Amino acid sequence: MPCQDFEYRFTVRLDDTDAAGILYFGHLFRHAHAAYEALLEEAGWGLGRILLERRFLLPLVHCEADFLRPLRLGERVLVRLCLSRLGRHGFHLRYRFDDPQGRLCAALASVHVCTGADLGGKQALPEGLRAALRGYGCGEDADPD
Amino acid sequence: MPCQDFEYRFTVRLDDTDAAGILYFGHLFRHAHAAYEALLEEAGWGLGRILLERRFLLPLVHCEADFLRPLRLGERVLVRLCLSRLGRHGFHLRYRFDDPQGRLCAALASVHVCTGADLGGKQALPEGLRAALRGYGCGEDADPD
Amino acid sequence: MPCQDFEYRFTVRLDDTDAAGILYFGHLFRHAHAAYEALLEEAGWGLGRILLERRFLLPLVHCEADFLRPLRLGERVLVRLCLSRLGRHGFHLRYRFDDPQGRLCAALASVHVCTGADLGGKQALPEGLRAALRGYGCGEDADPD
Amino acid sequence: MPCQDFEYRFTVRLDDTDAAGILYFGHLFRHAHAAYEALLEEAGWGLGRILLERRFLLPLVHCEADFLRPLRLGERVLVRLCLSRLGRHGFHLRYRFDDPQGRLCAALASVHVCTGADLGGKQALPEGLRAALRGYGCGEDADPD
C-alpha cells in the first residue's frame, strides 16, 4: 500500500504563540486533531455526524510529539497525515509538520480506539469507516489491538 | 442589596500569553467564565450537573471587555465577580481583573439567558437558581428581559 | 467609501466546542483575531513582522460580541470583517459570523490602539499602515481617538 | 532519592471540555505545563523571570500522554509531578492525573532541553536551577543528554 498522505494547512496565529515568541507546544495537538477531522470529512465520516449519532466514539488513548524546530507567528504550516496502523478496534495516525521552507518542525502520533457512546469498553470499528480509512494508510498494517 | 463580590484567583500561565509577551485578550473570557463556574458551584448549581440534567441551559448572548493594563506571565490575578442584573429569564454579570498591585487591568461583562436544552427560545430561570444567584447581586436589579 | 468586506473562513473543530455541544463563546474572539491577522497580511502588514520589528504594537482596548445562534462541530463559518472607524491613533473593526445557510450567528467588534513597544501611551499609526487599512473601511470614518 | 511529588490541582472548566462531553485531550498538556510552572515558582525559578531575563530557555523537545479515563466538567483533578531524569542539558518530567475518586485518568511525560535565548543549540542548565530541581526527583537519575 503506497503512502497516501493527507495534506492540511494552517497559519500560525497569535493565539498559537506564547511569551517565548513561538508556537506553544500544546497547540500543536489541536492542529493535529483539526487535520484528522478534515481527513474524516474527506472520508465521508465527519466527526460532527459521529458525535450527533452517538453510535460509537473514537477517543485518543495515546499521543506523542517530537518538537524539532520552533514555529513562528504568521508561518504557513503543512501537515502531512497518514494512517500508520489500522486494526479491528482502532487505528494509529502519524503527522509531520513542515515550515514554509520544507523543514520538518514537529512529528506527532496518535492512537484512537473505537468505543461505545459511554466511552466504556472498546468495540469493532464500523466496517464502512474501516474501509474509508484504508485509503489513508502508509504501508504499515499490523493490528493495533 | 449590598455588593457581595465573589472572588476568584488565577495565575497567568504560558498558554495564556502570546508573542507580544502579555495575556492574549481572548483568554480573559475563559478565565471570566471559570470564575462564573466557581460562583455557580458555590451557589449549589454546578454547571456540570446542569449540563448533565439538561433541563435548561444558560448560554451567553452578549459579552464585552475593556482592557486597561496588560497582564504578564506568572502574575496572580484577582477576579471580582458580581451579578449586576437578575431577571426572570436571565442575568448580567460583571467582572473586574486586578493585578497583584491592586490595579484594575480589565473589566468584563456577560449576559446569560435561560433556554431549553435545545438552546431555542428563552424560558424562566428555575426559582431555586434565581434565589441562589440573588446572593451575588451588586445593587442593580432592573430586569434584563 | 463603499463597504469592502474582507472574507475569512474557518471550520468549527472539536477544540472549539464545549460540553454543551456548541462553539464555546470565548473561542469566537480567537477566530475573529485570526481573521484580522489575515487582513493585516493581505494589507502587507503581517503581525509577525510587526512583533519582530517592535516599532509599535496594536493592542485591543475593547471588544464585544453578540451571540445569536449556536455554531456546531464541522460547520464552515464565513467571517466578514470591515474597518468601521479609522483614527489617528487606532481603529475599530466589525466582524459578522455566518453559518453555511447564510444565517448571522454572531457579531463582534474590536477597538485597537497604536502604542509603543512597551504597550504604554498611544502613538500615531504609521502612515503606511493607515493607508493600507483605509481599503477595508465600511463607510464610517469618525476618528476613534 | 525518595519520591517527592509536587502536587497541583485544577478544576475541569467548560473551556476544557468538548462536544463529546469530556476534557479535550490537548488541554491536558496545558494543565501539565501549568503544574510545571507552579513547580518552577516554588523552586524559585519562575518562568516569567526566565523569559524576561532571556539568559536561557527550556523548550520541550518531546512529550507524550496516555489517556485512561475521561475527565468531566466540574471534576477536581490532582496532578502529581516529579522529575524523572535530571541531566546536564535538560530534564524529564512525569505527571499523573487523578480524578476525585483517586483513579488514575492520565499519565504524561515531557522532556525539556536548555537552550540559549535564540532556541538554538543546547547549553548546560544553570547550576542553581539544577540544584533546585534536584529536590523534585523521583529516584531515577540517568542523564537525559
PDB file of N, CA, C and O in Angstrom, chain A residues 18-22 24-27 29-34 37 51 54 57 59-68 70 72 118-119, chain D residues 18-22 24-27 29-34 37 51 54 57 59-68 70 72 118-119:
ATOM      1  N   ASP A  18       3.235  31.954  22.313  1.00  0.00           N
ATOM      2  CA  ASP A  18       3.345  32.253  23.734  1.00  0.00           C
ATOM      3  C   ASP A  18       4.436  33.297  23.951  1.00  0.00           C
ATOM      4  O   ASP A  18       5.031  33.793  22.994  1.00  0.00           O
ATOM      5  N   ALA A  19       4.668  33.631  25.219  1.00  0.00           N
ATOM      6  CA  ALA A  19       5.597  34.715  25.533  1.00  0.00           C
ATOM      7  C   ALA A  19       7.037  34.389  25.143  1.00  0.00           C
ATOM      8  O   ALA A  19       7.883  35.285  25.124  1.00  0.00           O
ATOM      9  N   ALA A  20       7.344  33.138  24.818  1.00  0.00           N
ATOM     10  CA  ALA A  20       8.670  32.806  24.297  1.00  0.00           C
ATOM     11  C   ALA A  20       8.762  33.161  22.807  1.00  0.00           C
ATOM     12  O   ALA A  20       9.819  33.032  22.204  1.00  0.00           O
ATOM     13  N   GLY A  21       7.652  33.579  22.220  1.00  0.00           N
ATOM     14  CA  GLY A  21       7.662  34.066  20.841  1.00  0.00           C
ATOM     15  C   GLY A  21       7.422  32.981  19.798  1.00  0.00           C
ATOM     16  O   GLY A  21       7.519  33.234  18.606  1.00  0.00           O
ATOM     17  N   ILE A  22       7.100  31.776  20.247  1.00  0.00           N
ATOM     18  CA  ILE A  22       6.923  30.651  19.313  1.00  0.00           C
ATOM     19  C   ILE A  22       5.591  29.940  19.574  1.00  0.00           C
ATOM     20  O   ILE A  22       4.916  30.220  20.557  1.00  0.00           O
ATOM     21  N   TYR A  24       3.152  27.570  21.038  1.00  0.00           N
ATOM     22  CA  TYR A  24       3.095  26.840  22.313  1.00  0.00           C
ATOM     23  C   TYR A  24       2.891  25.361  22.003  1.00  0.00           C
ATOM     24  O   TYR A  24       1.971  24.995  21.270  1.00  0.00           O
ATOM     25  N   PHE A  25       3.716  24.504  22.578  1.00  0.00           N
ATOM     26  CA  PHE A  25       3.730  23.087  22.205  1.00  0.00           C
ATOM     27  C   PHE A  25       2.348  22.441  22.221  1.00  0.00           C
ATOM     28  O   PHE A  25       2.009  21.629  21.364  1.00  0.00           O
ATOM     29  N   GLY A  26       1.536  22.794  23.227  1.00  0.00           N
ATOM     30  CA  GLY A  26       0.243  22.127  23.389  1.00  0.00           C
ATOM     31  C   GLY A  26      -0.719  22.390  22.241  1.00  0.00           C
ATOM     32  O   GLY A  26      -1.609  21.578  21.963  1.00  0.00           O
ATOM     33  N   HIS A  27      -0.538  23.546  21.571  1.00  0.00           N
ATOM     34  CA  HIS A  27      -1.449  23.879  20.478  1.00  0.00           C
ATOM     35  C   HIS A  27      -1.221  23.008  19.243  1.00  0.00           C
ATOM     36  O   HIS A  27      -2.069  22.932  18.364  1.00  0.00           O
ATOM     37  N   PHE A  29      -1.156  19.873  19.164  1.00  0.00           N
ATOM     38  CA  PHE A  29      -2.113  18.757  19.223  1.00  0.00           C
ATOM     39  C   PHE A  29      -3.483  19.182  18.686  1.00  0.00           C
ATOM     40  O   PHE A  29      -4.176  18.401  18.038  1.00  0.00           O
ATOM     41  N   ARG A  30      -3.835  20.429  18.968  1.00  0.00           N
ATOM     42  CA  ARG A  30      -5.069  20.998  18.453  1.00  0.00           C
ATOM     43  C   ARG A  30      -5.047  21.019  16.910  1.00  0.00           C
ATOM     44  O   ARG A  30      -6.023  20.615  16.272  1.00  0.00           O
ATOM     45  N   HIS A  31      -3.950  21.433  16.334  1.00  0.00           N
ATOM     46  CA  HIS A  31      -3.860  21.474  14.876  1.00  0.00           C
ATOM     47  C   HIS A  31      -3.800  20.068  14.287  1.00  0.00           C
ATOM     48  O   HIS A  31      -4.337  19.815  13.216  1.00  0.00           O
ATOM     49  N   ALA A  32      -3.121  19.159  14.974  1.00  0.00           N
ATOM     50  CA  ALA A  32      -3.084  17.770  14.508  1.00  0.00           C
ATOM     51  C   ALA A  32      -4.498  17.205  14.476  1.00  0.00           C
ATOM     52  O   ALA A  32      -4.912  16.561  13.499  1.00  0.00           O
ATOM     53  N   HIS A  33      -5.264  17.449  15.521  1.00  0.00           N
ATOM     54  CA  HIS A  33      -6.625  16.912  15.579  1.00  0.00           C
ATOM     55  C   HIS A  33      -7.509  17.554  14.515  1.00  0.00           C
ATOM     56  O   HIS A  33      -8.369  16.886  13.914  1.00  0.00           O
ATOM     57  N   ALA A  34      -7.299  18.844  14.238  1.00  0.00           N
ATOM     58  CA  ALA A  34      -8.057  19.511  13.170  1.00  0.00           C
ATOM     59  C   ALA A  34      -7.753  18.857  11.822  1.00  0.00           C
ATOM     60  O   ALA A  34      -8.659  18.667  10.991  1.00  0.00           O
ATOM     61  N   GLU A  37      -9.648  15.696  11.717  1.00  0.00           N
ATOM     62  CA  GLU A  37     -11.067  15.964  11.459  1.00  0.00           C
ATOM     63  C   GLU A  37     -11.307  16.244   9.975  1.00  0.00           C
ATOM     64  O   GLU A  37     -12.321  15.815   9.408  1.00  0.00           O
ATOM     65  N   LEU A  51     -20.602  12.373  16.369  1.00  0.00           N
ATOM     66  CA  LEU A  51     -20.996  12.784  17.722  1.00  0.00           C
ATOM     67  C   LEU A  51     -22.503  12.947  17.841  1.00  0.00           C
ATOM     68  O   LEU A  51     -23.081  12.729  18.906  1.00  0.00           O
ATOM     69  N   ARG A  54     -23.913   9.242  17.852  1.00  0.00           N
ATOM     70  CA  ARG A  54     -23.535   8.577  19.107  1.00  0.00           C
ATOM     71  C   ARG A  54     -23.641   7.054  19.053  1.00  0.00           C
ATOM     72  O   ARG A  54     -24.009   6.423  20.038  1.00  0.00           O
ATOM     73  N   LEU A  57     -17.729   6.177  19.468  1.00  0.00           N
ATOM     74  CA  LEU A  57     -16.817   7.311  19.594  1.00  0.00           C
ATOM     75  C   LEU A  57     -15.403   6.831  19.296  1.00  0.00           C
ATOM     76  O   LEU A  57     -15.166   5.611  19.243  1.00  0.00           O
ATOM     77  N   PRO A  59     -12.160   7.958  20.914  1.00  0.00           N
ATOM     78  CA  PRO A  59     -11.244   8.688  21.795  1.00  0.00           C
ATOM     79  C   PRO A  59      -9.783   8.331  21.583  1.00  0.00           C
ATOM     80  O   PRO A  59      -9.448   7.207  21.207  1.00  0.00           O
ATOM     81  N   LEU A  60      -8.922   9.299  21.826  1.00  0.00           N
ATOM     82  CA  LEU A  60      -7.486   9.051  21.859  1.00  0.00           C
ATOM     83  C   LEU A  60      -7.132   8.299  23.131  1.00  0.00           C
ATOM     84  O   LEU A  60      -7.617   8.646  24.216  1.00  0.00           O
ATOM     85  N   VAL A  61      -6.283   7.313  23.003  1.00  0.00           N
ATOM     86  CA  VAL A  61      -5.763   6.654  24.199  1.00  0.00           C
ATOM     87  C   VAL A  61      -4.277   6.947  24.396  1.00  0.00           C
ATOM     88  O   VAL A  61      -3.730   6.713  25.477  1.00  0.00           O
ATOM     89  N   HIS A  62      -3.652   7.484  23.364  1.00  0.00           N
ATOM     90  CA  HIS A  62      -2.235   7.834  23.462  1.00  0.00           C
ATOM     91  C   HIS A  62      -1.907   8.881  22.413  1.00  0.00           C
ATOM     92  O   HIS A  62      -2.494   8.893  21.325  1.00  0.00           O
ATOM     93  N   CYS A  63      -0.999   9.779  22.742  1.00  0.00           N
ATOM     94  CA  CYS A  63      -0.415  10.645  21.715  1.00  0.00           C
ATOM     95  C   CYS A  63       0.977  11.048  22.152  1.00  0.00           C
ATOM     96  O   CYS A  63       1.323  10.977  23.335  1.00  0.00           O
ATOM     97  N   GLU A  64       1.787  11.417  21.186  1.00  0.00           N
ATOM     98  CA  GLU A  64       3.128  11.873  21.497  1.00  0.00           C
ATOM     99  C   GLU A  64       3.632  12.793  20.416  1.00  0.00           C
ATOM    100  O   GLU A  64       3.101  12.798  19.294  1.00  0.00           O
ATOM    101  N   ALA A  65       4.647  13.581  20.763  1.00  0.00           N
ATOM    102  CA  ALA A  65       5.162  14.571  19.824  1.00  0.00           C
ATOM    103  C   ALA A  65       6.644  14.802  20.043  1.00  0.00           C
ATOM    104  O   ALA A  65       7.120  14.793  21.186  1.00  0.00           O
ATOM    105  N   ASP A  66       7.352  15.002  18.943  1.00  0.00           N
ATOM    106  CA  ASP A  66       8.731  15.483  18.986  1.00  0.00           C
ATOM    107  C   ASP A  66       8.763  16.865  18.356  1.00  0.00           C
ATOM    108  O   ASP A  66       8.209  17.069  17.266  1.00  0.00           O
ATOM    109  N   PHE A  67       9.387  17.785  19.062  1.00  0.00           N
ATOM    110  CA  PHE A  67       9.471  19.168  18.595  1.00  0.00           C
ATOM    111  C   PHE A  67      10.894  19.441  18.128  1.00  0.00           C
ATOM    112  O   PHE A  67      11.825  19.413  18.924  1.00  0.00           O
ATOM    113  N   LEU A  68      11.052  19.683  16.832  1.00  0.00           N
ATOM    114  CA  LEU A  68      12.388  19.799  16.253  1.00  0.00           C
ATOM    115  C   LEU A  68      12.820  21.237  16.015  1.00  0.00           C
ATOM    116  O   LEU A  68      13.984  21.580  16.199  1.00  0.00           O
ATOM    117  N   PRO A  70      11.233  25.469  16.245  1.00  0.00           N
ATOM    118  CA  PRO A  70      10.098  26.309  16.637  1.00  0.00           C
ATOM    119  C   PRO A  70       9.344  26.845  15.426  1.00  0.00           C
ATOM    120  O   PRO A  70       9.946  27.124  14.382  1.00  0.00           O
ATOM    121  N   ARG A  72       6.763  29.949  14.095  1.00  0.00           N
ATOM    122  CA  ARG A  72       6.589  31.346  14.487  1.00  0.00           C
ATOM    123  C   ARG A  72       5.339  31.981  13.869  1.00  0.00           C
ATOM    124  O   ARG A  72       4.835  31.519  12.847  1.00  0.00           O
ATOM    125  N   ASP A 118     -20.722   5.620  25.642  1.00  0.00           N
ATOM    126  CA  ASP A 118     -20.382   5.897  27.041  1.00  0.00           C
ATOM    127  C   ASP A 118     -18.874   5.921  27.266  1.00  0.00           C
ATOM    128  O   ASP A 118     -18.432   6.043  28.403  1.00  0.00           O
ATOM    129  N   LEU A 119     -18.097   5.790  26.184  1.00  0.00           N
ATOM    130  CA  LEU A 119     -16.635   5.798  26.279  1.00  0.00           C
ATOM    131  C   LEU A 119     -16.110   4.635  27.111  1.00  0.00           C
ATOM    132  O   LEU A 119     -14.986   4.682  27.615  1.00  0.00           O
TER     133      LEU A 119
ATOM    134  N   ASP D  18     -15.193  19.273  25.420  1.00  0.00           N
ATOM    135  CA  ASP D  18     -15.545  19.334  24.010  1.00  0.00           C
ATOM    136  C   ASP D  18     -16.926  18.711  23.799  1.00  0.00           C
ATOM    137  O   ASP D  18     -17.579  18.290  24.771  1.00  0.00           O
ATOM    138  N   ALA D  19     -17.351  18.667  22.547  1.00  0.00           N
ATOM    139  CA  ALA D  19     -18.718  18.214  22.246  1.00  0.00           C
ATOM    140  C   ALA D  19     -18.933  16.738  22.586  1.00  0.00           C
ATOM    141  O   ALA D  19     -20.074  16.276  22.621  1.00  0.00           O
ATOM    142  N   ALA D  20     -17.866  15.986  22.859  1.00  0.00           N
ATOM    143  CA  ALA D  20     -18.033  14.614  23.325  1.00  0.00           C
ATOM    144  C   ALA D  20     -18.350  14.593  24.830  1.00  0.00           C
ATOM    145  O   ALA D  20     -18.597  13.541  25.402  1.00  0.00           O
ATOM    146  N   GLY D  21     -18.299  15.757  25.466  1.00  0.00           N
ATOM    147  CA  GLY D  21     -18.717  15.875  26.860  1.00  0.00           C
ATOM    148  C   GLY D  21     -17.595  15.650  27.862  1.00  0.00           C
ATOM    149  O   GLY D  21     -17.839  15.606  29.069  1.00  0.00           O
ATOM    150  N   ILE D  22     -16.369  15.529  27.367  1.00  0.00           N
ATOM    151  CA  ILE D  22     -15.241  15.243  28.263  1.00  0.00           C
ATOM    152  C   ILE D  22     -14.096  16.228  28.008  1.00  0.00           C
ATOM    153  O   ILE D  22     -14.138  17.009  27.060  1.00  0.00           O
ATOM    154  N   TYR D  24     -11.035  17.711  26.516  1.00  0.00           N
ATOM    155  CA  TYR D  24     -10.371  17.545  25.216  1.00  0.00           C
ATOM    156  C   TYR D  24      -8.908  17.187  25.461  1.00  0.00           C
ATOM    157  O   TYR D  24      -8.215  17.895  26.206  1.00  0.00           O
ATOM    158  N   PHE D  25      -8.441  16.132  24.831  1.00  0.00           N
ATOM    159  CA  PHE D  25      -7.117  15.591  25.147  1.00  0.00           C
ATOM    160  C   PHE D  25      -6.010  16.649  25.145  1.00  0.00           C
ATOM    161  O   PHE D  25      -5.106  16.631  25.973  1.00  0.00           O
ATOM    162  N   GLY D  26      -6.060  17.571  24.173  1.00  0.00           N
ATOM    163  CA  GLY D  26      -4.980  18.542  24.016  1.00  0.00           C
ATOM    164  C   GLY D  26      -4.852  19.489  25.203  1.00  0.00           C
ATOM    165  O   GLY D  26      -3.762  20.015  25.469  1.00  0.00           O
ATOM    166  N   HIS D  27      -5.964  19.706  25.915  1.00  0.00           N
ATOM    167  CA  HIS D  27      -5.911  20.629  27.052  1.00  0.00           C
ATOM    168  C   HIS D  27      -5.158  20.043  28.235  1.00  0.00           C
ATOM    169  O   HIS D  27      -4.747  20.777  29.137  1.00  0.00           O
ATOM    170  N   PHE D  29      -2.249  18.856  28.177  1.00  0.00           N
ATOM    171  CA  PHE D  29      -0.866  19.343  28.104  1.00  0.00           C
ATOM    172  C   PHE D  29      -0.753  20.748  28.698  1.00  0.00           C
ATOM    173  O   PHE D  29       0.249  21.091  29.330  1.00  0.00           O
ATOM    174  N   ARG D  30      -1.787  21.538  28.477  1.00  0.00           N
ATOM    175  CA  ARG D  30      -1.857  22.879  29.065  1.00  0.00           C
ATOM    176  C   ARG D  30      -1.837  22.798  30.590  1.00  0.00           C
ATOM    177  O   ARG D  30      -1.084  23.523  31.248  1.00  0.00           O
ATOM    178  N   HIS D  31      -2.614  21.903  31.158  1.00  0.00           N
ATOM    179  CA  HIS D  31      -2.639  21.781  32.622  1.00  0.00           C
ATOM    180  C   HIS D  31      -1.340  21.182  33.146  1.00  0.00           C
ATOM    181  O   HIS D  31      -0.874  21.548  34.225  1.00  0.00           O
ATOM    182  N   ALA D  32      -0.757  20.250  32.393  1.00  0.00           N
ATOM    183  CA  ALA D  32       0.531  19.692  32.809  1.00  0.00           C
ATOM    184  C   ALA D  32       1.582  20.798  32.860  1.00  0.00           C
ATOM    185  O   ALA D  32       2.355  20.906  33.825  1.00  0.00           O
ATOM    186  N   HIS D  33       1.594  21.656  31.838  1.00  0.00           N
ATOM    187  CA  HIS D  33       2.592  22.720  31.810  1.00  0.00           C
ATOM    188  C   HIS D  33       2.347  23.730  32.926  1.00  0.00           C
ATOM    189  O   HIS D  33       3.295  24.271  33.510  1.00  0.00           O
ATOM    190  N   ALA D  34       1.077  23.994  33.239  1.00  0.00           N
ATOM    191  CA  ALA D  34       0.767  24.899  34.353  1.00  0.00           C
ATOM    192  C   ALA D  34       1.304  24.321  35.667  1.00  0.00           C
ATOM    193  O   ALA D  34       1.838  25.055  36.506  1.00  0.00           O
ATOM    194  N   GLU D  37       4.939  24.936  35.695  1.00  0.00           N
ATOM    195  CA  GLU D  37       5.212  26.345  36.002  1.00  0.00           C
ATOM    196  C   GLU D  37       5.076  26.608  37.501  1.00  0.00           C
ATOM    197  O   GLU D  37       5.862  27.375  38.073  1.00  0.00           O
ATOM    198  N   LEU D  51      11.881  34.129  31.226  1.00  0.00           N
ATOM    199  CA  LEU D  51      11.600  34.695  29.902  1.00  0.00           C
ATOM    200  C   LEU D  51      11.995  36.168  29.828  1.00  0.00           C
ATOM    201  O   LEU D  51      12.373  36.669  28.770  1.00  0.00           O
ATOM    202  N   ARG D  54      15.951  36.138  29.723  1.00  0.00           N
ATOM    203  CA  ARG D  54      16.389  35.587  28.433  1.00  0.00           C
ATOM    204  C   ARG D  54      17.845  35.133  28.430  1.00  0.00           C
ATOM    205  O   ARG D  54      18.546  35.277  27.427  1.00  0.00           O
ATOM    206  N   LEU D  57      16.504  29.335  27.792  1.00  0.00           N
ATOM    207  CA  LEU D  57      15.120  28.898  27.680  1.00  0.00           C
ATOM    208  C   LEU D  57      15.065  27.394  27.908  1.00  0.00           C
ATOM    209  O   LEU D  57      16.101  26.728  27.900  1.00  0.00           O
ATOM    210  N   PRO D  59      12.799  24.853  26.256  1.00  0.00           N
ATOM    211  CA  PRO D  59      11.751  24.306  25.381  1.00  0.00           C
ATOM    212  C   PRO D  59      11.563  22.804  25.534  1.00  0.00           C
ATOM    213  O   PRO D  59      12.498  22.073  25.855  1.00  0.00           O
ATOM    214  N   LEU D  60      10.336  22.370  25.315  1.00  0.00           N
ATOM    215  CA  LEU D  60      10.052  20.938  25.233  1.00  0.00           C
ATOM    216  C   LEU D  60      10.586  20.395  23.915  1.00  0.00           C
ATOM    217  O   LEU D  60      10.400  21.017  22.857  1.00  0.00           O
ATOM    218  N   VAL D  61      11.196  19.243  23.978  1.00  0.00           N
ATOM    219  CA  VAL D  61      11.592  18.573  22.738  1.00  0.00           C
ATOM    220  C   VAL D  61      10.773  17.299  22.511  1.00  0.00           C
ATOM    221  O   VAL D  61      10.765  16.746  21.413  1.00  0.00           O
ATOM    222  N   HIS D  62      10.074  16.866  23.553  1.00  0.00           N
ATOM    223  CA  HIS D  62       9.232  15.675  23.422  1.00  0.00           C
ATOM    224  C   HIS D  62       8.156  15.711  24.501  1.00  0.00           C
ATOM    225  O   HIS D  62       8.390  16.203  25.610  1.00  0.00           O
ATOM    226  N   CYS D  63       7.001  15.201  24.185  1.00  0.00           N
ATOM    227  CA  CYS D  63       6.010  14.928  25.238  1.00  0.00           C
ATOM    228  C   CYS D  63       5.121  13.791  24.772  1.00  0.00           C
ATOM    229  O   CYS D  63       5.012  13.495  23.581  1.00  0.00           O
ATOM    230  N   GLU D  64       4.498  13.138  25.729  1.00  0.00           N
ATOM    231  CA  GLU D  64       3.578  12.056  25.402  1.00  0.00           C
ATOM    232  C   GLU D  64       2.569  11.874  26.516  1.00  0.00           C
ATOM    233  O   GLU D  64       2.779  12.323  27.646  1.00  0.00           O
ATOM    234  N   ALA D  65       1.463  11.242  26.166  1.00  0.00           N
ATOM    235  CA  ALA D  65       0.381  11.078  27.133  1.00  0.00           C
ATOM    236  C   ALA D  65      -0.376   9.794  26.869  1.00  0.00           C
ATOM    237  O   ALA D  65      -0.570   9.388  25.722  1.00  0.00           O
ATOM    238  N   ASP D  66      -0.790   9.149  27.961  1.00  0.00           N
ATOM    239  CA  ASP D  66      -1.744   8.043  27.899  1.00  0.00           C
ATOM    240  C   ASP D  66      -3.022   8.490  28.582  1.00  0.00           C
ATOM    241  O   ASP D  66      -2.981   9.028  29.703  1.00  0.00           O
ATOM    242  N   PHE D  67      -4.135   8.270  27.905  1.00  0.00           N
ATOM    243  CA  PHE D  67      -5.432   8.678  28.429  1.00  0.00           C
ATOM    244  C   PHE D  67      -6.196   7.435  28.862  1.00  0.00           C
ATOM    245  O   PHE D  67      -6.539   6.593  28.037  1.00  0.00           O
ATOM    246  N   LEU D  68      -6.455   7.316  30.166  1.00  0.00           N
ATOM    247  CA  LEU D  68      -7.032   6.089  30.708  1.00  0.00           C
ATOM    248  C   LEU D  68      -8.523   6.198  31.002  1.00  0.00           C
ATOM    249  O   LEU D  68      -9.264   5.255  30.795  1.00  0.00           O
ATOM    250  N   PRO D  70     -11.895   9.211  30.989  1.00  0.00           N
ATOM    251  CA  PRO D  70     -12.269  10.593  30.663  1.00  0.00           C
ATOM    252  C   PRO D  70     -12.459  11.445  31.918  1.00  0.00           C
ATOM    253  O   PRO D  70     -12.903  10.943  32.959  1.00  0.00           O
ATOM    254  N   ARG D  72     -14.375  14.925  33.442  1.00  0.00           N
ATOM    255  CA  ARG D  72     -15.622  15.615  33.110  1.00  0.00           C
ATOM    256  C   ARG D  72     -15.745  16.982  33.793  1.00  0.00           C
ATOM    257  O   ARG D  72     -15.100  17.234  34.801  1.00  0.00           O
ATOM    258  N   ASP D 118      17.943  32.179  21.690  1.00  0.00           N
ATOM    259  CA  ASP D 118      17.527  32.018  20.290  1.00  0.00           C
ATOM    260  C   ASP D 118      16.951  30.632  20.025  1.00  0.00           C
ATOM    261  O   ASP D 118      16.661  30.301  18.876  1.00  0.00           O
ATOM    262  N   LEU D 119      16.816  29.819  21.070  1.00  0.00           N
ATOM    263  CA  LEU D 119      16.276  28.459  20.947  1.00  0.00           C
ATOM    264  C   LEU D 119      17.137  27.583  20.045  1.00  0.00           C
ATOM    265  O   LEU D 119      16.668  26.576  19.519  1.00  0.00           O
TER     266      LEU D 119
END
